[in-house]
C-alpha cells in the first residue's frame, strides 16, 4: 500500500504536465487560426486607365478569394455598363485568370506557388470608375503543424470548419455590401435622370406652347391686315 501511494503522486504530476502542455498547444493553435484572418485586403479606389495591386501568399495550398464591383462612374449622365478588365498574374508572371468587361465578379483559386500575386485592372471607359476590390487569403494552421496528440484531431477539424465558415461569411458580406452600394448609386442616378427628363419635357412643352401662341398671333395679325386692304 505504501508503494502504491508513492506511485500515484508522480502519475498525477505527470498528468498535470501533459494537461498543461496540451492547453498550451491548443492556445498556440487558436492564436494561429485567429492570426490567419488578418490576410485580407479590401479597398475602394478610383481608376482612370490602369491600376495594379499585389498580395503576398506565404504558403502553397492556401485559397485566394478575389472579388470586385464597379460602384459608379464620374459622369452624371453616363453609367458604365461595359465593366472593367482584371488580369491576375502569379509570382513568375504567369496569367492565373482574367475577367473581361465585367461589372462585378468573384473568383477563388488554390495557391500553387508562394510569392507575390498581382491584380491589374484596366478601364476602357473614357470616364473614371470607382471600384470596390477585395482579396482574402485563407491559411489554415492544421493540427500537424503544432501538435501531434490524437486528442486534438477532432478539435482541429472543428476549428478549421468554423474558420472556413466565418471566412466565407466575411467575404460574402463584403461582396453584398459592394453590390448594395452599386445598386443604390444606380437608383439615385436613374432618379436624377427621371427628374431632369421631366423638367426638360416641361420646359419643352412650355416653349412649344409659347411658340404656338406667337405663330397664331402672327397669323391673325396678317389676316387682319389683309382684310383691311
Short mmCIF file of C-alpha atoms in Angstrom, two decimals:
data_model
loop_
_atom_site.label_atom_id
_atom_site.label_comp_id
_atom_site.label_asym_id
_atom_site.label_seq_id
_atom_site.Cartn_x
_atom_site.Cartn_y
_atom_site.Cartn_z
CA UNK A 1 0.00 0.00 0.00
CA UNK A 2 2.88 2.33 0.73
CA UNK A 3 4.47 1.64 -2.69
CA UNK A 4 1.15 2.24 -4.39
CA UNK A 5 0.83 5.58 -2.66
CA UNK A 6 4.30 6.66 -3.80
CA UNK A 7 3.47 5.78 -7.42
CA UNK A 8 0.22 7.80 -7.53
CA UNK A 9 1.81 11.19 -6.83
CA UNK A 10 4.27 11.14 -9.79
CA UNK A 11 1.48 9.95 -12.10
CA UNK A 12 -0.74 12.83 -11.01
CA UNK A 13 2.09 15.30 -11.53
CA UNK A 14 2.83 13.84 -14.98
CA UNK A 15 -0.85 14.09 -15.95
CA UNK A 16 -0.88 17.72 -14.86
CA UNK A 17 2.20 18.46 -17.00
CA UNK A 18 0.61 16.75 -20.02
CA UNK A 19 -2.61 18.69 -19.49
CA UNK A 20 -0.72 22.00 -19.30
CA UNK A 21 1.23 21.11 -22.43
CA UNK A 22 -1.95 20.30 -24.33
CA UNK A 23 -3.57 23.54 -23.17
CA UNK A 24 -0.53 25.50 -24.33
CA UNK A 25 -0.60 23.78 -27.71
CA UNK A 26 -4.31 24.48 -28.06
CA UNK A 27 -3.78 28.15 -27.20
CA UNK A 28 -0.97 28.42 -29.76
CA UNK A 29 -3.14 26.76 -32.40
CA UNK A 30 -6.13 29.01 -31.76
CA UNK A 31 -3.92 32.10 -31.92
CA UNK A 32 -2.53 30.84 -35.19
CA UNK A 33 -6.01 30.37 -36.61
CA UNK A 34 -7.12 33.82 -35.50
CA UNK A 35 -3.99 35.34 -36.99
CA UNK A 36 -4.78 33.79 -40.37
CA UNK A 37 -7.84 36.06 -40.61
CA UNK A 38 -5.53 39.08 -40.98
CA UNK A 39 -4.54 38.07 -44.55
CA UNK A 40 -7.15 40.26 -46.23
CA UNK A 41 -7.14 43.31 -48.48
CA UNK A 42 -10.31 45.34 -49.07
CA UNK A 43 -10.12 48.74 -50.75
CA UNK A 44 -12.25 51.14 -52.78
CA UNK A 45 -10.41 53.20 -55.38
CA UNK A 46 -10.94 55.36 -58.48
CA UNK A 47 -9.40 54.11 -61.72
CA UNK A 48 -8.51 56.21 -64.74
CA UNK A 49 -6.90 53.76 -67.16
CA UNK A 50 -4.96 51.06 -65.28
CA UNK A 51 -4.27 50.16 -61.65
CA UNK A 52 -2.34 47.20 -60.24
CA UNK A 53 -2.25 45.75 -56.72
CA UNK A 54 -0.22 42.95 -55.18
CA UNK A 55 -0.78 40.44 -52.39
CA UNK A 56 1.77 38.00 -50.99
CA UNK A 57 0.94 34.34 -50.42
CA UNK A 58 3.23 32.77 -47.84
CA UNK A 59 2.13 29.16 -48.20
CA UNK A 60 1.31 26.82 -51.05
CA UNK A 61 -2.13 25.23 -50.91
CA UNK A 62 -3.84 28.29 -49.43
CA UNK A 63 -7.06 29.55 -51.02
CA UNK A 64 -7.08 33.05 -52.51
CA UNK A 65 -10.50 34.72 -52.79
CA UNK A 66 -10.93 37.68 -55.17
CA UNK A 67 -13.97 39.90 -55.81
CA UNK A 68 -14.66 43.33 -57.30
CA UNK A 69 -17.65 45.54 -58.08
CA UNK A 70 -17.74 48.64 -60.28
CA UNK A 71 -19.57 51.00 -57.93
CA UNK A 72 -20.08 54.15 -60.02
CA UNK A 73 -18.87 56.38 -62.83
CA UNK A 74 -17.77 60.01 -62.54
CA UNK A 75 -20.22 61.09 -65.24
CA UNK A 76 -23.69 62.13 -64.04
CA UNK A 77 -25.27 61.36 -67.43
CA UNK A 78 -23.48 58.12 -68.09
CA UNK A 79 -23.39 54.89 -66.12
CA UNK A 80 -20.86 52.42 -67.49
CA UNK A 81 -22.33 49.01 -68.27
CA UNK A 82 -19.24 47.79 -70.12
CA UNK A 83 -17.33 46.97 -66.94
CA UNK A 84 -13.57 46.70 -66.48
CA UNK A 85 -10.88 44.10 -67.17
CA UNK A 86 -8.99 42.29 -64.41
CA UNK A 87 -5.95 40.06 -65.01
CA UNK A 88 -4.40 38.00 -62.20
CA UNK A 89 -0.69 37.17 -62.51
CA UNK A 90 1.27 34.65 -60.47
CA UNK A 91 4.69 35.07 -58.81
CA UNK A 92 6.58 34.27 -62.03
CA UNK A 93 4.37 36.45 -64.23
CA UNK A 94 2.11 33.68 -65.50
CA UNK A 95 -1.55 34.52 -66.02
CA UNK A 96 -3.80 32.83 -63.47
CA UNK A 97 -7.19 34.18 -64.52
CA UNK A 98 -8.75 37.11 -66.35
CA UNK A 99 -12.11 38.92 -66.43
CA UNK A 100 -13.13 40.93 -69.50
CA UNK A 101 -15.63 43.81 -69.38
CA UNK A 102 -17.16 42.71 -66.08
CA UNK A 103 -19.18 44.98 -63.76
CA UNK A 104 -18.77 42.54 -60.86
CA UNK A 105 -17.13 39.17 -60.39
CA UNK A 106 -15.87 36.68 -57.81
CA UNK A 107 -13.16 34.07 -58.14
CA UNK A 108 -11.11 31.82 -55.88
CA UNK A 109 -8.17 29.56 -56.60
CA UNK A 110 -5.60 27.45 -54.79
CA UNK A 111 -2.13 28.94 -54.49
CA UNK A 112 0.28 26.71 -56.42
CA UNK A 113 3.39 28.83 -55.84
CA UNK A 114 4.09 31.03 -52.86
CA UNK A 115 5.07 34.60 -53.68
CA UNK A 116 3.56 37.90 -54.80
CA UNK A 117 0.36 37.81 -56.88
CA UNK A 118 -0.58 40.85 -58.96
CA UNK A 119 -4.07 42.07 -59.81
CA UNK A 120 -4.23 44.56 -62.69
CA UNK A 121 -7.40 46.47 -63.61
CA UNK A 122 -7.95 48.14 -66.98
CA UNK A 123 -10.66 50.74 -67.59
CA UNK A 124 -11.63 51.19 -71.25
CA UNK A 125 -14.30 53.78 -70.47
CA UNK A 126 -13.50 57.48 -71.02
CA UNK A 127 -14.82 58.16 -67.52
CA UNK A 128 -13.26 57.49 -64.12
CA UNK A 129 -14.74 54.45 -62.40
CA UNK A 130 -14.97 53.70 -58.67
CA UNK A 131 -14.17 50.05 -57.89
CA UNK A 132 -14.57 48.06 -54.68
CA UNK A 133 -11.83 45.40 -54.62
CA UNK A 134 -11.44 42.62 -52.06
CA UNK A 135 -8.72 39.97 -51.69
CA UNK A 136 -8.71 37.44 -48.88
CA UNK A 137 -6.11 34.72 -48.36
CA UNK A 138 -7.24 31.72 -46.35
CA UNK A 139 -4.43 29.99 -44.50
CA UNK A 140 -5.30 27.24 -42.06
CA UNK A 141 -2.87 26.18 -39.35
CA UNK A 142 -3.54 22.44 -39.35
CA UNK A 143 -3.08 20.38 -36.24
CA UNK A 144 0.05 18.59 -37.50
CA UNK A 145 1.86 21.93 -37.61
CA UNK A 146 1.51 22.47 -33.84
CA UNK A 147 0.54 19.28 -32.04
CA UNK A 148 0.83 15.56 -32.56
CA UNK A 149 -1.60 14.39 -29.86
CA UNK A 150 -4.50 12.43 -31.28
CA UNK A 151 -6.82 14.12 -28.76
CA UNK A 152 -6.51 17.35 -30.71
CA UNK A 153 -7.65 15.93 -34.07
CA UNK A 154 -11.43 16.50 -33.58
CA UNK A 155 -10.78 19.94 -32.10
CA UNK A 156 -8.59 20.93 -35.04
CA UNK A 157 -11.19 19.79 -37.54
CA UNK A 158 -13.98 21.70 -35.84
CA UNK A 159 -11.91 24.88 -35.52
CA UNK A 160 -10.90 24.67 -39.19
CA UNK A 161 -14.53 24.23 -40.25
CA UNK A 162 -15.59 27.16 -38.08
CA UNK A 163 -12.85 29.35 -39.51
CA UNK A 164 -13.81 28.43 -43.08
CA UNK A 165 -17.47 29.26 -42.37
CA UNK A 166 -16.63 32.62 -40.79
CA UNK A 167 -14.19 33.35 -43.58
CA UNK A 168 -16.83 32.74 -46.28
CA UNK A 169 -19.40 34.84 -44.40
CA UNK A 170 -16.97 37.76 -44.17
CA UNK A 171 -16.12 37.51 -47.88
CA UNK A 172 -19.76 37.26 -48.96
CA UNK A 173 -20.74 40.14 -46.68
CA UNK A 174 -18.20 42.44 -48.28
CA UNK A 175 -19.41 41.35 -51.73
CA UNK A 176 -23.05 42.04 -50.88
CA UNK A 177 -22.21 45.45 -49.38
CA UNK A 178 -20.45 46.45 -52.59
CA UNK A 179 -23.39 45.23 -54.68
CA UNK A 180 -25.79 47.18 -52.46
CA UNK A 181 -23.72 50.35 -52.82
CA UNK A 182 -23.68 49.96 -56.59
CA UNK A 183 -27.46 49.42 -56.76
CA UNK A 184 -28.07 52.46 -54.54
CA UNK A 185 -25.94 54.62 -56.83
CA UNK A 186 -27.72 53.24 -59.92
CA UNK A 187 -31.12 54.01 -58.39
CA UNK A 188 -30.04 57.53 -57.45
CA UNK A 189 -28.67 58.11 -60.94
CA UNK A 190 -31.91 56.88 -62.53
CA UNK A 191 -33.96 59.12 -60.22
CA UNK A 192 -31.89 62.16 -61.19
CA UNK A 193 -32.27 61.30 -64.86
CA UNK A 194 -36.05 60.96 -64.46
CA UNK A 195 -36.26 64.36 -62.73
CA UNK A 196 -34.07 66.03 -65.37
CA UNK A 197 -36.10 64.42 -68.14
CA UNK A 198 -39.37 65.61 -66.60
CA UNK A 199 -38.02 69.16 -66.24
CA UNK A 200 -36.76 69.14 -69.81
CA UNK A 201 -40.12 67.90 -71.11
CA UNK A 202 -41.92 70.58 -69.08
CA UNK A 203 -39.71 73.34 -70.44
CA UNK A 204 -40.11 71.94 -73.95
CA UNK A 205 -43.90 71.88 -73.57
CA UNK A 206 -43.97 75.46 -72.27
CA UNK A 207 -41.68 76.55 -75.10
CA UNK A 208 -43.85 74.82 -77.70
CA UNK A 209 -46.96 76.47 -76.23
CA UNK A 210 -45.38 79.92 -76.34
CA UNK A 211 -44.22 79.33 -79.91
CA UNK A 212 -47.70 78.20 -80.91
CA UNK A 213 -49.25 81.32 -79.36
CA UNK A 214 -46.71 83.51 -81.14
CA UNK A 215 -47.40 81.90 -84.55
CA UNK A 216 -51.17 82.09 -84.11
CA UNK A 217 -50.90 85.73 -83.16
CA UNK A 218 -48.79 86.49 -86.25
CA UNK A 219 -51.28 84.61 -88.40
CA UNK A 220 -54.25 86.58 -87.07
CA UNK A 221 -52.39 89.86 -87.45
CA UNK A 222 -51.57 89.03 -91.08
CA UNK A 223 -55.16 88.09 -91.85
CA UNK A 224 -56.41 91.26 -90.18
CA UNK A 225 -54.04 93.37 -92.26
CA UNK A 226 -55.16 91.67 -95.49
CA UNK A 227 -58.84 92.16 -94.64
CA UNK A 228 -58.31 95.92 -94.14
CA UNK A 229 -56.74 96.24 -97.57
#
